[in-house]
Coordinates of C-alpha atoms and ligand atoms in Angstrom, one line a residue:
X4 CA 6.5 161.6 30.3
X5 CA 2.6 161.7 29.5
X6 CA 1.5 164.3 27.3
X7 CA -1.2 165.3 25.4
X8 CA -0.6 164.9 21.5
X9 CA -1.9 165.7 18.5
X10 CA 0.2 165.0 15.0
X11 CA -2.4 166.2 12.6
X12 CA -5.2 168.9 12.7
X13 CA -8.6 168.4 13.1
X14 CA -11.0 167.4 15.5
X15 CA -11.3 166.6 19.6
X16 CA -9.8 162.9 18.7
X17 CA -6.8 163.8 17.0
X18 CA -5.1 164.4 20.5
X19 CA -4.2 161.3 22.0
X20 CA -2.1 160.5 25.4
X21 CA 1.3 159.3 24.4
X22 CA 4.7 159.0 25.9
X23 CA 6.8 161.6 24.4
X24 CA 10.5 163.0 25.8
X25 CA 10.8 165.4 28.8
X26 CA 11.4 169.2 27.5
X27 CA 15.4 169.9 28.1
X28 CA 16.1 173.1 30.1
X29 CA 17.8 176.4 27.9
X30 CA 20.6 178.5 30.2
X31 CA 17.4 180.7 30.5
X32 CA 14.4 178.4 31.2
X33 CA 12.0 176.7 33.6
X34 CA 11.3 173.4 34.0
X35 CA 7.8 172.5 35.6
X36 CA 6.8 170.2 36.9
X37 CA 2.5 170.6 35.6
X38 CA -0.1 170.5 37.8
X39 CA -2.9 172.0 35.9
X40 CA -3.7 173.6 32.3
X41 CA -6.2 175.2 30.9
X42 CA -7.8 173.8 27.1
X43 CA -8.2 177.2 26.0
X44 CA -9.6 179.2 22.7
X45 CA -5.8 179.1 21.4
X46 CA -5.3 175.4 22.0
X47 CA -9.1 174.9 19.7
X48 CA -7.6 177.3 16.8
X49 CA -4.5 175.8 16.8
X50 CA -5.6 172.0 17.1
X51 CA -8.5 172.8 14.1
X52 CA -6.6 175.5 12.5
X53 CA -9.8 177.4 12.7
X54 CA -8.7 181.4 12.4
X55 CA -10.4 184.1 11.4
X56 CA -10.9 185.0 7.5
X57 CA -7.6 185.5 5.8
X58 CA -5.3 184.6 8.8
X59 CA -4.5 181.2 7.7
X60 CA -1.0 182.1 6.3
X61 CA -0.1 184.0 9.1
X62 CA -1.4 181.2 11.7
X63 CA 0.3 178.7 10.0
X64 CA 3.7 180.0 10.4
X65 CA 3.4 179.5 13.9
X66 CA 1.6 176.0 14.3
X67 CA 2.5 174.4 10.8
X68 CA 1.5 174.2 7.3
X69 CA 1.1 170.7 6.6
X70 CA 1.0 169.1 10.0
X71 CA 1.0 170.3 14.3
X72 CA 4.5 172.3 14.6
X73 CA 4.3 172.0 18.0
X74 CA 2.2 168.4 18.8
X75 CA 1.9 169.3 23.0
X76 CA -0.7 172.0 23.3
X77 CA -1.5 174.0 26.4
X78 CA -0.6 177.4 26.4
X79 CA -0.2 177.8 30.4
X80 CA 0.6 175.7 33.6
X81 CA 0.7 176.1 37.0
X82 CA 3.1 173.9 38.6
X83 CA 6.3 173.2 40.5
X84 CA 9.4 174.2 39.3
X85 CA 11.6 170.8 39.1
X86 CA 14.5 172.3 37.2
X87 CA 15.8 175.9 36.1
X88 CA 18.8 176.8 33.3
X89 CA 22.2 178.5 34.9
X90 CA 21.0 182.2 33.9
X91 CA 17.5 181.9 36.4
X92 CA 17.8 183.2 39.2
X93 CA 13.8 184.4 40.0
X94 CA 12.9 180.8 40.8
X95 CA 14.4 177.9 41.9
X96 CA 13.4 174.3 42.2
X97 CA 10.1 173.8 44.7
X98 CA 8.6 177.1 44.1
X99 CA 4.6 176.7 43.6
X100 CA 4.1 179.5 39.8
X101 CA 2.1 180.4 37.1
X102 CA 3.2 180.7 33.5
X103 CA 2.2 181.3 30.1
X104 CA 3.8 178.5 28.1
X105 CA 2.5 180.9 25.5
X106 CA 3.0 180.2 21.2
X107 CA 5.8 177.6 22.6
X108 CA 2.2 175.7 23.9
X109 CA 3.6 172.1 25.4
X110 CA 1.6 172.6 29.3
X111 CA -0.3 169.9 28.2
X112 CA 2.2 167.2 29.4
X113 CA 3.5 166.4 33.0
X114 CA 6.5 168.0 32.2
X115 CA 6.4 171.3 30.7
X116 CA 10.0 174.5 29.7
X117 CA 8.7 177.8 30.2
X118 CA 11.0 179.8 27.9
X119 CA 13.4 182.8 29.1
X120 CA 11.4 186.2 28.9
X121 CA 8.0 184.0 28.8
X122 CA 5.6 185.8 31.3
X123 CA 6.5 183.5 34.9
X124 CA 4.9 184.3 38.2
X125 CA 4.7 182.4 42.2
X126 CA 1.4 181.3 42.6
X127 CA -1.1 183.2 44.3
X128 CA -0.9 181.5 48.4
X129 CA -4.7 181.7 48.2
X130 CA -5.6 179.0 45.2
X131 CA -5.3 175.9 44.1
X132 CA -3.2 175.5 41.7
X133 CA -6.1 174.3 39.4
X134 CA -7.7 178.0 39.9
X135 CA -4.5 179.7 39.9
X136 CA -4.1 178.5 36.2
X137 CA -7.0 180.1 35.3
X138 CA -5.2 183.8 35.3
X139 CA -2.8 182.9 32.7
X140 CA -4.9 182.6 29.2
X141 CA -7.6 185.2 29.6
X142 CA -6.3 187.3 32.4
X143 CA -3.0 188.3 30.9
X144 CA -4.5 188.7 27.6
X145 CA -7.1 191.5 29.0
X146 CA -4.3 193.1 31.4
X147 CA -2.2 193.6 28.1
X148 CA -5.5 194.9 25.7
X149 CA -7.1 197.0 28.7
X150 CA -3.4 198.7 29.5
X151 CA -3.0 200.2 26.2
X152 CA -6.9 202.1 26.8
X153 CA -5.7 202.8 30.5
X154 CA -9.4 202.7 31.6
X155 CA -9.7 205.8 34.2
X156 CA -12.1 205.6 37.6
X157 CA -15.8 206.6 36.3
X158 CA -15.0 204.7 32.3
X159 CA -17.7 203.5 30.3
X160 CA -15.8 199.9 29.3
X161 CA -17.9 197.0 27.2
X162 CA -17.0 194.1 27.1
X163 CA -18.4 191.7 24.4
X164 CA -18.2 188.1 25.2
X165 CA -17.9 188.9 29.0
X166 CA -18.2 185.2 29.8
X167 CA -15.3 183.6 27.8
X168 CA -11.7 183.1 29.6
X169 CA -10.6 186.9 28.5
X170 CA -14.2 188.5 28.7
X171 CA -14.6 187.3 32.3
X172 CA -11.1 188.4 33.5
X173 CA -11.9 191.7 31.2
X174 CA -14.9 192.6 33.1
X175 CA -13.1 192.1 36.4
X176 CA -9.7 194.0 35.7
X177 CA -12.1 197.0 34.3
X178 CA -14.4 196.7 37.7
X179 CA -10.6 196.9 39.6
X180 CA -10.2 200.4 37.7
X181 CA -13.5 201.8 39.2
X182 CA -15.0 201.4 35.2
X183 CA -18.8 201.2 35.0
X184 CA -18.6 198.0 33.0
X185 CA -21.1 196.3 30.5
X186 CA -20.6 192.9 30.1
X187 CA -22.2 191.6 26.7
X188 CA -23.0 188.1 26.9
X189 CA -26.2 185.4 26.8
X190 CA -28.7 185.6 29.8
X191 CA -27.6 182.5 31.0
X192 CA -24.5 183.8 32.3
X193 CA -25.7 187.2 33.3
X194 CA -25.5 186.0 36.9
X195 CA -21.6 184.7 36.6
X196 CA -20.7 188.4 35.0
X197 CA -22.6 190.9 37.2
X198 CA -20.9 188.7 40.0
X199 CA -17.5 189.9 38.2
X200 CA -18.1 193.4 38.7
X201 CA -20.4 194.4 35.5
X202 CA -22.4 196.9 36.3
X203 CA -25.0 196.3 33.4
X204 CA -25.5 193.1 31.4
X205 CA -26.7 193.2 27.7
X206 CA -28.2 189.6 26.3
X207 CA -27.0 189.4 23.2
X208 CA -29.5 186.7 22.3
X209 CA -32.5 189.3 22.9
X210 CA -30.7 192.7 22.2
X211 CA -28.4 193.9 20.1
X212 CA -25.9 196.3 22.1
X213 CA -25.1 198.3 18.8
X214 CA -28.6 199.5 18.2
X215 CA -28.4 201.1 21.9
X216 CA -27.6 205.0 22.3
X217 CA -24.9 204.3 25.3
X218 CA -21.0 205.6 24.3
X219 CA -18.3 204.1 25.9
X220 CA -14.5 204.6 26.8
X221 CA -13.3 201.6 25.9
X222 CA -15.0 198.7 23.7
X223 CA -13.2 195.1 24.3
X224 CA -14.6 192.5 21.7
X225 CA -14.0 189.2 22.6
X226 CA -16.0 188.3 19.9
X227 CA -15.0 188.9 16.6
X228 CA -18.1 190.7 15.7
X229 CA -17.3 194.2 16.1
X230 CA -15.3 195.1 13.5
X231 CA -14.6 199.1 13.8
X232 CA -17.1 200.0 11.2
X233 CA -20.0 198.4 13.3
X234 CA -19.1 200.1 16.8
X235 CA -17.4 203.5 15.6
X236 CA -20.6 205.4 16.4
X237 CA -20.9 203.8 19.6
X238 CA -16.8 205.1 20.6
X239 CA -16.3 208.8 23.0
X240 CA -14.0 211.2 21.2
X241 CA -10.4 209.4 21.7
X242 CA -11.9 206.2 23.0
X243 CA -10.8 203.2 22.2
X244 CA -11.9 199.6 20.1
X245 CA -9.7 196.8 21.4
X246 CA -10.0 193.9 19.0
X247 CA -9.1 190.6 21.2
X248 CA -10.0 188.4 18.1
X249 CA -10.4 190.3 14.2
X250 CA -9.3 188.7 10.7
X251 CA -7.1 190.3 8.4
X252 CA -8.4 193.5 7.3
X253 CA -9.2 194.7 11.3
X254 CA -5.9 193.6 11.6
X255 CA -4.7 195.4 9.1
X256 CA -6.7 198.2 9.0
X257 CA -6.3 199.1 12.3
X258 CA -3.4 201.5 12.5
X259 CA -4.5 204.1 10.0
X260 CA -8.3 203.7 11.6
X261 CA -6.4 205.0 15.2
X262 CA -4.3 207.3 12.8
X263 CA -7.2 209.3 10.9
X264 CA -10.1 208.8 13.6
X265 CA -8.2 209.7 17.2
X266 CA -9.7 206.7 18.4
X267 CA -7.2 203.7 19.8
X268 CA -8.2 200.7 17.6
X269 CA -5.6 197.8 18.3
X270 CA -5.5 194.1 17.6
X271 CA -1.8 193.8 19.1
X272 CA -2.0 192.1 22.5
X273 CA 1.5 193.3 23.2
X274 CA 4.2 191.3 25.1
X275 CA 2.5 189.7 28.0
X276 CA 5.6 189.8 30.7
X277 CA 6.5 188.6 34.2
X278 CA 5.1 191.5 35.5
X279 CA 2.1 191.7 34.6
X280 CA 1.6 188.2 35.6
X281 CA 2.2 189.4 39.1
X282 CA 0.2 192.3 38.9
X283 CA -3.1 189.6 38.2
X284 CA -1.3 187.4 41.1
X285 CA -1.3 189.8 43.5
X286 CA -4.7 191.2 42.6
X287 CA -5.4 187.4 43.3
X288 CA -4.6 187.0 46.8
X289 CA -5.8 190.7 47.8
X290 CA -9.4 189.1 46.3
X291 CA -9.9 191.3 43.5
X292 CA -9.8 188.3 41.0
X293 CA -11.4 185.6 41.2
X294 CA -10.7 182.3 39.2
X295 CA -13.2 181.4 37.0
X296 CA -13.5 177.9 36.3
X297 CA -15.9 175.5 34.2
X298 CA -15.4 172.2 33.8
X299 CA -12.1 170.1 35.2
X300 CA -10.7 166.8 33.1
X301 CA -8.0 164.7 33.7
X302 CA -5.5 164.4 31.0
X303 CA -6.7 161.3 30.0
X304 CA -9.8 162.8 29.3
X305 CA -8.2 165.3 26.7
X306 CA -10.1 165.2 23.7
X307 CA -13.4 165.4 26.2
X308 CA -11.7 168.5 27.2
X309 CA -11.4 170.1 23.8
X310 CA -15.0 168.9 22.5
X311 CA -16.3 170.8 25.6
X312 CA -14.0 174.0 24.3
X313 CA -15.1 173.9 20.6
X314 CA -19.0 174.2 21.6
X315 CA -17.6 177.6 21.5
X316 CA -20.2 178.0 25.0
X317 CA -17.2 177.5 28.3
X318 CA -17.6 180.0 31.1
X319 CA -14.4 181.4 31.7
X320 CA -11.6 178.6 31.5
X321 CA -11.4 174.7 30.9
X322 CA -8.8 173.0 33.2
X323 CA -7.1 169.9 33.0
X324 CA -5.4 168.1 35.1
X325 CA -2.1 166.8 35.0
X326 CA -1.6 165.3 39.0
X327 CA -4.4 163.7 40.8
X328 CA -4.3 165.4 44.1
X329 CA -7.0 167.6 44.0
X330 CA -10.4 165.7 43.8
X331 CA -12.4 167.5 41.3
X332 CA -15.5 166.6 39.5
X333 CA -14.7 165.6 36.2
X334 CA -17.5 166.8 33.9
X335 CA -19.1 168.9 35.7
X336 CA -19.8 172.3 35.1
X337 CA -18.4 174.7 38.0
X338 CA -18.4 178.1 38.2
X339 CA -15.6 178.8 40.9
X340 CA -15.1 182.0 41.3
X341 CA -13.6 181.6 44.8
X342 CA -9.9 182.5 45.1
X343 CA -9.5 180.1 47.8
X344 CA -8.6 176.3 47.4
Ligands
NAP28 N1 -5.3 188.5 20.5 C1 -4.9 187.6 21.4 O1 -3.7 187.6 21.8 C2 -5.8 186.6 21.9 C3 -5.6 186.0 23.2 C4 -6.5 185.1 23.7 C5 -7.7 184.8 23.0 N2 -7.9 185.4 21.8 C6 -9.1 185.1 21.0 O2 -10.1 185.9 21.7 C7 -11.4 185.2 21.6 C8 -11.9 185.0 23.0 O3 -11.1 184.1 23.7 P1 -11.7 183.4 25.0 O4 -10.6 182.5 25.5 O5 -12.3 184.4 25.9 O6 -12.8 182.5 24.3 P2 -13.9 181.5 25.0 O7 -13.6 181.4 26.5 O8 -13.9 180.2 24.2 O9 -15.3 182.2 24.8 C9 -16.4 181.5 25.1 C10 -17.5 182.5 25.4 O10 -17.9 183.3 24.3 C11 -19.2 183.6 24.5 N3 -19.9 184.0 23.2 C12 -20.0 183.2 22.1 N4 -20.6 183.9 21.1 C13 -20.9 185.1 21.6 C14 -21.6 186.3 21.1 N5 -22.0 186.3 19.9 N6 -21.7 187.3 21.9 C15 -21.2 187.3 23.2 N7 -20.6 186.3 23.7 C16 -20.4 185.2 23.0 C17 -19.8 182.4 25.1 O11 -20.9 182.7 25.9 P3 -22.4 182.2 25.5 O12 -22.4 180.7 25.8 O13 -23.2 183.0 26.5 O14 -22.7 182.5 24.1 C18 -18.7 181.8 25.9 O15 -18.9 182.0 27.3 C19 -11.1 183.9 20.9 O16 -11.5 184.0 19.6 C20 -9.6 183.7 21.0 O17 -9.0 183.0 19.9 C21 -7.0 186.3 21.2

């Protein structure tokens, strides 16, 4: 089958279309059949093994010390199902789903095993499946931060980098709670998050949201910028920091900071599951999520694909494409949003 593979770290050219073998299917897995990915901020890290300070070590255990442990990236698909091991019995072959691929990666291939437990959901009727992708990355990753702060109707939630892939899905799962949201992001996008469901957009380019007197329930930083010592002052009594992205001494520190300050601070995204995954497909088709798409390559334009992602500037999620049956513009930027196809 045609993947897309990469046998050493570094930059957008070091992943290459090859031929490489079709994944065999475990008792408990799920063989898809890919229709779409998404080139996503795990795919970057992992490709240019670019992690925050001091998390080298622990990244490399899972991608590799010396060279790619894992050389098909793609840490979602939406899909087919083609083939499924003897203990499945949620899916069977023809069904249209979701998954996360998850630290396995390999969605970037036509061909693609979805692991047993790994987070597996139908597709949402209402979407392509090149916008139903687009829930897996950012949208399980904020379902599974935002859960542990259980955001309550009336909740002042932030969300720093609201236009990334889990900012933008952040800002809408906290608007689905009946939060008063912030969305922190440049003015460029301000349009793309207030249409999410922010309430109030801060430009981080003109103003820094840090220096402002506002408090707020929950604080989601997409970011990497607001380590706990930086926001602390801006936390309610019991409210709580949820680090998305931190290096090693947020990660470390952040247990005895929710220990000694009654404040939640976590950098543990938890166990995205099955569940969950339906929870954001059903939100889906009721059209209280919307995919939020950018740009659209083929797979043969891979390495385009992951030069776009390491600007570091993609609203919401990069797809590619693994099946030419939808025509969609290659390079162009699109903002989606719809959750029709
Ligand atoms: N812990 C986990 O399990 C987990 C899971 C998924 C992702 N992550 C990490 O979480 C981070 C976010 O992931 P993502 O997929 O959302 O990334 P992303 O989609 O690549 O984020 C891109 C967005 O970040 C915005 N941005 C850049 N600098 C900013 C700043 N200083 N302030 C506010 N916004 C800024 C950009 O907007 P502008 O163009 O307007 O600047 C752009 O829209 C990544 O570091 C990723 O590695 C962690």
């Amino acid at each position: 089958m045609r993947a897309a593979v990469y046998r050493r770290f570094g930059g957008p050219d070091t992943v290459r279309v090859d031929q490489v073998p079709r994944p065999t299917v475990g008792t408990d897995d799920v063989l898809i059949r890919v229709h779409a990915s998404t080139v996503s901020a795990a795919d970057h890290r992992a490709r240019s093994r670019e992690v925050p300070r001091g998390l080298g070590l622990l990244a490399a255990m899972g991608i590799g010390l010396f060279r790619p442990k894992r050389p098909v990236l793609g840490f979602d698909v939406a899909g087919v199902v083609e083939a499924v091991g003897a203990n499945v019995t949620a899916f069977g072959q023809g069904d249209e789903v979701i998954a996360m691929t998850g630290a396995y990666f390999g969605g970037h291939a036509e061909y693609a095993r979805v692991p047993g437990g790994a987070a597996i959901a139908h597709k949402p009727r209402n979407m392509s499946f090149e916008n139903a992708v687009t829930l897996v990355f950012g949208g399980l990753t904020a379902r599974c931060f935002l859960q542990q702060a259980h955001p309550a109707p009336g909740a002042a939630v932030l969300v720093n980098g609201a236009s990334g892939a889990v900012g933008t899905a952040a800002v809408q799962l906290a608007a689905y709670a009946g939060a008063h949201v912030t969305g922190v992001c440049s003015g460029g996008n301000r349009e793309l998050v207030t249409s999410l469901g922010a309430d109030r957009v801060i430009d981080y380019t003109t103003e820094d949201f840090t220096a402002g007197p506002a408090s707020y329930d929950v604080i989601v930083d997409c970011v990497g910028n607001d380590p706990f010592e930086r926001v602390r002052h801006l936390l309610k009594p019991g409210g709580a920091l949820l680090l998305v992205i931190t290096d090693l001494p947020g990660l470390l520190l952040a247990p005895l900071r929710s220990r000694r300050t009654g404040h939640l601070v976590t950098a543990d995204v938890g166990r995205p599951t099955a569940e969950d995954l339906a929870f954001l497909v059903d939100l889906a088709e009721a059209g209280s999520f919307q995919a939020v798409r950018d740009r659209t390559y083929d797979l043969a334009d891979v390495a385009e694909a992951h030069r776009y992602v390491d600007t570091g500037r993609k609203r919401g999620n990069v797809v590619l494409r693994l099946t030419d049956e939808e025509p969609a513009p290659k390079s162009t930027a699109q903002q989606t949003g719809e959750a029709s196809s």
